[in-house]
Coordinates of C-alpha atoms in Angstrom, one line a residue:
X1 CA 21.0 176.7 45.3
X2 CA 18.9 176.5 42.4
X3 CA 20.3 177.0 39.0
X4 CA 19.2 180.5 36.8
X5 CA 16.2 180.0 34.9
X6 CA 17.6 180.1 31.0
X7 CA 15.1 181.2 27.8
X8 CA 15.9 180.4 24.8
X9 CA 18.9 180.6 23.1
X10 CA 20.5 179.9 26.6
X11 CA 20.2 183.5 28.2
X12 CA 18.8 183.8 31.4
X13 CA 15.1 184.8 32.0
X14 CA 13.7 187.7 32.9
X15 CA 13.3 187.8 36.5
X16 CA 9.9 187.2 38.7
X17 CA 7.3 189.6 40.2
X18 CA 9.0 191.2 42.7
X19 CA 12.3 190.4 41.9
X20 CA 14.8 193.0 41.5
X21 CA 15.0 194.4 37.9
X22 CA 18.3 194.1 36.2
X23 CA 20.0 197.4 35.4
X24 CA 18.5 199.2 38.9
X25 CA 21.0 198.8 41.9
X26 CA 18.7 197.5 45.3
X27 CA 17.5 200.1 47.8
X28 CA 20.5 200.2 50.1
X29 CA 22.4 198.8 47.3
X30 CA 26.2 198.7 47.7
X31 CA 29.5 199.6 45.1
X32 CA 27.4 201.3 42.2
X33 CA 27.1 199.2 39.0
X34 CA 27.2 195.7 41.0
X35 CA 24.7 192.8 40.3
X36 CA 22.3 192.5 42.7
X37 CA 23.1 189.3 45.4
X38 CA 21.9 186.0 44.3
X39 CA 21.8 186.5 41.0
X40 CA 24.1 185.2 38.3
X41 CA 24.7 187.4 35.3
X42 CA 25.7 185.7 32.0
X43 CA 28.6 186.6 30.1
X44 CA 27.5 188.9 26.7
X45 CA 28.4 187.6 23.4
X46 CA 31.9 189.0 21.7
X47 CA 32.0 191.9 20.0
X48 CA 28.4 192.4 20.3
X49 CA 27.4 195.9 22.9
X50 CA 24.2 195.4 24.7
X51 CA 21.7 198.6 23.6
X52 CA 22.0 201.9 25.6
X53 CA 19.3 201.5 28.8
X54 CA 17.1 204.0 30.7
X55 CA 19.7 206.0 33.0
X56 CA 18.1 207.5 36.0
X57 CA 18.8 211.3 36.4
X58 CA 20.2 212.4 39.6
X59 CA 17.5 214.2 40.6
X60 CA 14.6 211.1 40.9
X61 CA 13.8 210.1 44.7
X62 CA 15.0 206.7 45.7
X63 CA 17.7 206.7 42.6
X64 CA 21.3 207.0 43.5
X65 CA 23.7 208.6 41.2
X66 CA 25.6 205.4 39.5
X67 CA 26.9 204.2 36.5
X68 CA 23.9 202.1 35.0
X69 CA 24.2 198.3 33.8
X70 CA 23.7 197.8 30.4
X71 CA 20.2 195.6 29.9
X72 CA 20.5 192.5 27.9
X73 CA 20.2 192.6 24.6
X74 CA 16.5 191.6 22.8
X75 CA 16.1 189.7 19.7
X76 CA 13.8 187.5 17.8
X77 CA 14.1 183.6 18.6
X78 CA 16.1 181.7 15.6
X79 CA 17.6 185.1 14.3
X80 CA 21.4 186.2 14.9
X81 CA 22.2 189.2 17.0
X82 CA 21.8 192.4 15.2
X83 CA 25.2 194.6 14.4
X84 CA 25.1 197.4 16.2
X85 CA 27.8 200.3 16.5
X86 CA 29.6 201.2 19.4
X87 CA 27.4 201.9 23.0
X88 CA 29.3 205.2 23.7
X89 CA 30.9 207.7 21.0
X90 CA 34.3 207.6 20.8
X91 CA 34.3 204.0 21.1
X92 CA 35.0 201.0 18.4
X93 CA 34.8 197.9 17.9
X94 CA 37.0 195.1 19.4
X95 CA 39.4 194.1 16.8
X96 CA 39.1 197.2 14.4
X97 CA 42.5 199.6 14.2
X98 CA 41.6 203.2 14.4
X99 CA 41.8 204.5 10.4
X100 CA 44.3 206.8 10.6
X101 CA 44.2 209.4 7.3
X102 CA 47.4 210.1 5.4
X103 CA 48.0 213.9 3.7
X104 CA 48.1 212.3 -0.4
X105 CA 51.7 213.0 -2.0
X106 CA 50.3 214.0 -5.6
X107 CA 49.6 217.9 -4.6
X108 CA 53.2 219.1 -5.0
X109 CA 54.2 217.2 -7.3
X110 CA 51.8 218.5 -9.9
X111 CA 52.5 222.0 -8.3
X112 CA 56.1 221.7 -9.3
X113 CA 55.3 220.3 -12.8
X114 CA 52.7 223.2 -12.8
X115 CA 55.6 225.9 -12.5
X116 CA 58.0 223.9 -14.4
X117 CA 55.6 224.0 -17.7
X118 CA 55.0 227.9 -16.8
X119 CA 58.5 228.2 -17.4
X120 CA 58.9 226.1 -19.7
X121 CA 56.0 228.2 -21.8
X122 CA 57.3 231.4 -20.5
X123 CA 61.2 230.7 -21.9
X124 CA 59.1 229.2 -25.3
X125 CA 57.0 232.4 -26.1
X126 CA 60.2 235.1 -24.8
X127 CA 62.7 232.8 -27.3
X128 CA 59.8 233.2 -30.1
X129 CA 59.3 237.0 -29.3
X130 CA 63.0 237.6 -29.8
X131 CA 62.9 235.4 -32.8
X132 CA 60.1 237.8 -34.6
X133 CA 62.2 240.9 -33.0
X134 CA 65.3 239.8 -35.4
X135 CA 62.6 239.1 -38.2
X136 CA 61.6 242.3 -38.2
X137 CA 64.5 243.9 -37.7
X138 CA 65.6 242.4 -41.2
X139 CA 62.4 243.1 -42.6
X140 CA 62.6 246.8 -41.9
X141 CA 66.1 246.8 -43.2
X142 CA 65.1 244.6 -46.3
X143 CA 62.7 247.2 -46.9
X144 CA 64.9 250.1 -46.3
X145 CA 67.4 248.2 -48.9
X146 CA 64.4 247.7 -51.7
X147 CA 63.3 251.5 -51.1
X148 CA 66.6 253.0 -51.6
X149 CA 67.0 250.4 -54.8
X150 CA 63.5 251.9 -56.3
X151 CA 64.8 255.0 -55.4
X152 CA 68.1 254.7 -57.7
X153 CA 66.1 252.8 -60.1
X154 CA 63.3 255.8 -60.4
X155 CA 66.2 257.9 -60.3
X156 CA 67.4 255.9 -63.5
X157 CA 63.7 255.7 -64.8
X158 CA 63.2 259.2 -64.9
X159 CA 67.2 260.0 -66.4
X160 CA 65.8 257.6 -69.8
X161 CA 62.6 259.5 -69.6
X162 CA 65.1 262.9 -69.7
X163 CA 67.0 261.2 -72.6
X164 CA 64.4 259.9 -74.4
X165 CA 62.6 263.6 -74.0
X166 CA 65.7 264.9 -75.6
X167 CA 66.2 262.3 -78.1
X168 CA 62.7 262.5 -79.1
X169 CA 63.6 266.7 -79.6
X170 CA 66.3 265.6 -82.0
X171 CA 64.1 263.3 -84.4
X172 CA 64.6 264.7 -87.6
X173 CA 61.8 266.5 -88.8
X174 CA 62.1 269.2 -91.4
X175 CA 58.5 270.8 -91.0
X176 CA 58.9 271.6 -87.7
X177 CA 62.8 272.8 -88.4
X178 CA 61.6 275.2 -90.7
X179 CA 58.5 276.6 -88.9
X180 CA 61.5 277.3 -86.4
X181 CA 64.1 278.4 -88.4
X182 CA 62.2 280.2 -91.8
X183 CA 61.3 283.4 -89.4
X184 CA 65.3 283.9 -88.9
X185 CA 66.6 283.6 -92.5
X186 CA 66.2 286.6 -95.4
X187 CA 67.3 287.1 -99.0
X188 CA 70.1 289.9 -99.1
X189 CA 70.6 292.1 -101.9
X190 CA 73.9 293.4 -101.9
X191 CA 74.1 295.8 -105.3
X192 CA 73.5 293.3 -108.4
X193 CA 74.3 290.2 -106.1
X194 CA 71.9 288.3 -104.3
X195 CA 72.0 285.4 -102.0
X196 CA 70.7 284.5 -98.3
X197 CA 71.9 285.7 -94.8
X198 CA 70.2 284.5 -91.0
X199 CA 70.3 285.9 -87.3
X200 CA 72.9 284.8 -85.5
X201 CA 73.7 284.8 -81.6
X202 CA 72.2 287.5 -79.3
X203 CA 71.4 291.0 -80.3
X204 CA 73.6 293.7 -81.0
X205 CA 74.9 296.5 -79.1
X206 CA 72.5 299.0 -80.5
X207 CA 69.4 295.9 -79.9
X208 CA 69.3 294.8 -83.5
X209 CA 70.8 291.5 -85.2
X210 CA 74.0 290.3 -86.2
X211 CA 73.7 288.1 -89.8
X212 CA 76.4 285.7 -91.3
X213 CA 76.4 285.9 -95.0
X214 CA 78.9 284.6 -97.7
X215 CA 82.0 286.7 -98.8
X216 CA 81.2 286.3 -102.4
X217 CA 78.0 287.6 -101.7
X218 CA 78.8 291.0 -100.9
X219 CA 82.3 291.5 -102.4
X220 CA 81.6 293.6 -104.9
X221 CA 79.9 296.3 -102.5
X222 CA 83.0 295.4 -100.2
X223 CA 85.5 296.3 -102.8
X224 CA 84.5 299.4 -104.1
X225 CA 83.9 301.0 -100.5
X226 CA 79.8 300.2 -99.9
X227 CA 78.8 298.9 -96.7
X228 CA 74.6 298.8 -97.2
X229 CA 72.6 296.0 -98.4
X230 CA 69.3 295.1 -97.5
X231 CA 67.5 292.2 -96.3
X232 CA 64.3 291.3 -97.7
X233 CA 61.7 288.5 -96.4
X234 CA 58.4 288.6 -98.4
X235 CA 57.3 291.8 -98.9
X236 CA 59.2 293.3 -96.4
X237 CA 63.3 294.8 -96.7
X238 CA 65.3 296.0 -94.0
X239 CA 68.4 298.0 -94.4
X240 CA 72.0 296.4 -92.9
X241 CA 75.6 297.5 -92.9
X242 CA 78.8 294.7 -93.7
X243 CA 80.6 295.1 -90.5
X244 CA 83.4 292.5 -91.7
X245 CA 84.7 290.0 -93.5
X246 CA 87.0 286.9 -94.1
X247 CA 88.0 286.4 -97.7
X248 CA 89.7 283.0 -97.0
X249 CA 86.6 281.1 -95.0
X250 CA 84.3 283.5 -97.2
X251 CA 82.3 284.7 -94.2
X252 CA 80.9 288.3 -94.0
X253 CA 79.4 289.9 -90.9
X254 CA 76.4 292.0 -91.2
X255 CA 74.1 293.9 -88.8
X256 CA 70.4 295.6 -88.5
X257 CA 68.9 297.5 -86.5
X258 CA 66.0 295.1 -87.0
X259 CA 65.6 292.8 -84.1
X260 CA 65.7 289.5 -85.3
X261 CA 65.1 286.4 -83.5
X262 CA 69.3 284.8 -83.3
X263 CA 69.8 281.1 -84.1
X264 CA 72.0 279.1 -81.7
X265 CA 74.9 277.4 -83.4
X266 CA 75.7 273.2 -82.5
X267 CA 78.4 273.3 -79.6
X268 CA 79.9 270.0 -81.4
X269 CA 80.8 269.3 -85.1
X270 CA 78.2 267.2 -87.1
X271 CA 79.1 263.8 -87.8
X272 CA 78.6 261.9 -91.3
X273 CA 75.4 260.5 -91.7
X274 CA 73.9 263.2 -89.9
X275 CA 70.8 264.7 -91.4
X276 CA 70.5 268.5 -92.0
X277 CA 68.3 270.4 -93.9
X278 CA 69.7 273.8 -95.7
X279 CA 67.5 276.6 -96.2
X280 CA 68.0 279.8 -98.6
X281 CA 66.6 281.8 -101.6
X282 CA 68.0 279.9 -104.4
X283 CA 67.4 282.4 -107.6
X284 CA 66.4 284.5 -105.0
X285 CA 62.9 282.2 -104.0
X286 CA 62.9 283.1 -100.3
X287 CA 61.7 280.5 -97.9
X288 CA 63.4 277.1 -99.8
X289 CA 64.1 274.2 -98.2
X290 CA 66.0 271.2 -98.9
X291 CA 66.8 267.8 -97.1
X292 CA 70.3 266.0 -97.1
X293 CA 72.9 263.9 -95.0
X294 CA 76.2 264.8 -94.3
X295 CA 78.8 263.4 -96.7
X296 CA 82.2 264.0 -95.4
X297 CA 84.7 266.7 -94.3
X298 CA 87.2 268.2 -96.9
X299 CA 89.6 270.5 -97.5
X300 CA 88.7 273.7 -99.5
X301 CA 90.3 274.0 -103.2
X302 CA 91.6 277.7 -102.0
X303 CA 93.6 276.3 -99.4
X304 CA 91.3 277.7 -96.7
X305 CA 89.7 275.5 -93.6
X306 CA 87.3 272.2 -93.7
X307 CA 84.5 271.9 -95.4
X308 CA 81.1 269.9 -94.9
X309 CA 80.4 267.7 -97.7
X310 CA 76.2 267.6 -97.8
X311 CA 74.3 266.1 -100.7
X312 CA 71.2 268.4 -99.9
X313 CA 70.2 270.2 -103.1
X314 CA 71.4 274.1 -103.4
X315 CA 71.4 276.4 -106.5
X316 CA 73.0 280.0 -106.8
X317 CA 71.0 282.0 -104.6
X318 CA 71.3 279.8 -101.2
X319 CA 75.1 280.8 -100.9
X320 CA 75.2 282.1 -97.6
X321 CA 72.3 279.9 -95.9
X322 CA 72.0 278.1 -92.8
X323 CA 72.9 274.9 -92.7
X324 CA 70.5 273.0 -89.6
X325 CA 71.0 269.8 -87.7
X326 CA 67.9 268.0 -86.3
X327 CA 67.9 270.2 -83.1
X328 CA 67.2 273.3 -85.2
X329 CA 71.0 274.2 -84.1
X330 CA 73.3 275.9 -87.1
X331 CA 76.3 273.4 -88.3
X332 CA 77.6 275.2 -91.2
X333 CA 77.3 278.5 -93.7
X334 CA 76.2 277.0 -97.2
X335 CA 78.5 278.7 -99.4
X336 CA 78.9 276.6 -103.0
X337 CA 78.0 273.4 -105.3
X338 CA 80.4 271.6 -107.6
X339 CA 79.8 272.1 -111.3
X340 CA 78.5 269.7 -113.4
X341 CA 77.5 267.5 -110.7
X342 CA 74.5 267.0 -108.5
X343 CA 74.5 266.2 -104.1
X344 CA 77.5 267.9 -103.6
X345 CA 77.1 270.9 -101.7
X346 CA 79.9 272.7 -99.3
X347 CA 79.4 274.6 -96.4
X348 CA 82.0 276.4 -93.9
X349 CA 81.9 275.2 -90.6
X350 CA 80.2 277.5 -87.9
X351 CA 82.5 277.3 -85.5
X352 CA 84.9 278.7 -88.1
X353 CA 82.9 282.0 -88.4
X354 CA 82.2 282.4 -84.9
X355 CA 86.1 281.8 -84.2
X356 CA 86.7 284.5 -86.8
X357 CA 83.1 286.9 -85.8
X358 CA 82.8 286.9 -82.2
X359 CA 78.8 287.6 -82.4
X360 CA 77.6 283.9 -81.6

């Protein structure tokens, strides 16, 4: 038997005219997919599929319904055979383990450090919110703390202002004193006497005033049975009666049925040092005044109360005048001077005469 034919490269060569065609079974052929009788067929190559060929449908005449042979692969001369993939889907190469794709591990992890750091975050922001809750909470009470502080402190602000207001009120000043007092104060004539009297308290039972005067004043109309005098004040002279009198404090009480603005009297004693200013008709000139301190207190030569010492200037005529602290309140009833000396006046304390008158 003569040996196959071989082309190059050492494959065998294509068959002669009229020699059955690799890759179609012979007419009459037998088992589907065998080489036809006589011929040899060469191994293929390793790993290296022979190209798809031309499958016959089932339907041509003359072509039985088999599985085709695969046709020998074609290349150039001198050139190695051409990688090709796999003849049928599905199938791989010889050798080659099938890649098998694994689910990657990193997905929940970072999922769970996701959901840790929320928390985390979450527990951060709900421990700061608490923290600014407390800060405020002390802030409000802080500020309730400083508001009721301003509070006692305006409350203290506003008691100085008081004080001061009052204080300022009792500065001493004489002008203004006597603008106040002057309208309240008269020259009384009592028979050949003459000396000064001033409104006193609130009015009278029948409207008018009530006066303090000295005893001395109007003793001699007391002794011998007259009750009139008159009070005079520029060119004017109103008529009053002596209601009563105290020989040893030398107070007298008259009243008028003039009204007459009343001057209060100090609740408290005066102190010394205290300045005062004494008004009167001394030698019967109305509307005098005169500045002074207080000296001291003393006992009076007749064995009567205390006495105000005053250095404030007085002559005959101002017996019977109002002694006035810096609050235009009466202290004392100006009632004598010692002889032969200057700055030293007396005066009988008013709370004496209103003890003894009760019209203050």
């Amino acid at each position: 038997m003569e040996p196959p034919r071989t082309g190059a490269g050492g494959w065998p060569a294509p068959p002669a005219s009229g020699a059955p065609v690799p890759g179609q079974p012979p007419v009459g052929g037998g088992h589907p997919g065998a080489p036809a009788a006589g011929y040899a067929t060469a191994p293929a190559p390793a790993a290296v599929p022979a190209p798809r060929g031309t499958w016959p449908t089932a339907g041509e005449t003359g072509q039985p319904s088999a599985q085709p042979v695969p046709a020998p692969p074609t290349w150039s001369p001198g050139q190695p055979p051409a990688a090709s993939g796999p003849a049928f889907p599905g199938t791989s190469h010889p050798g080659e383990a099938p890649v098998v794709r694994q689910r990657s591990g990193w997905l929940p992890r970072a999922a769970l450090l996701l959901a840790l750091l929320l928390v985390l975050v979450s527990g951060v922001q709900a421990y700061q919110i608490h923290v600014l809750n407390d800060r405020l909470g002390d802030t409000r009470r802080d500020l309730a703390t400083a508001q009721e502080r301003d509070g006692v402190r305006l409350d203290g602000v506003e008691q100085r202002a008081e004080e001061l207001e009052k204080q300022a009120g009792t500065v001493f000043n004489p002008e203004d004193i006597a603008e106040t007092v002057l309208r309240s104060v008269f020259r009384v004539r009592a028979g050949n006497s003459t000396g000064t009297a001033f409104a006193v308290g609130k009015p009278n039972s029948e409207g008018g005033a009530n006066l303090f005067t000295n005893y001395h004043v109007v003793e001699s109309l007391w002794t011998s049975g007259e009750r009139q005098v008159f009070l005079e004040r520029t060119d004017q002279r109103f008529p009053a009666t002596i209601v009563k009198v105290d020989e040893e404090n030398d107070v007298a009480h008259l009243r008028t049925a003039a009204k007459f603005t009343g001057l209060v009297t100090a609740p408290t004693p005066v102190k010394s040092g205290q300045q005062i200013i004494v008004v009167g008709a001394p030698l019967g000139l109305t509307d005098s005044v005169t500045t002074g301190v207080v000296s001291a207190f003393r006992k009076a030569e007749n064995g009567g109360g205390d006495v105000i010492q005053f250095d404030a200037p007085i002559n005959p005529g101002n017996s019977g005048g109002p002694v006035i602290n810096g609050a235009k309140q009466v202290v004392g009833i100006a009632t004598a001077k010692a002889r032969n000396a200057e700055g030293i006046g007396l005066a009988v304390p008013i709370k004496t005469a209103c003890d003894g008158f009760d019209i203050c």
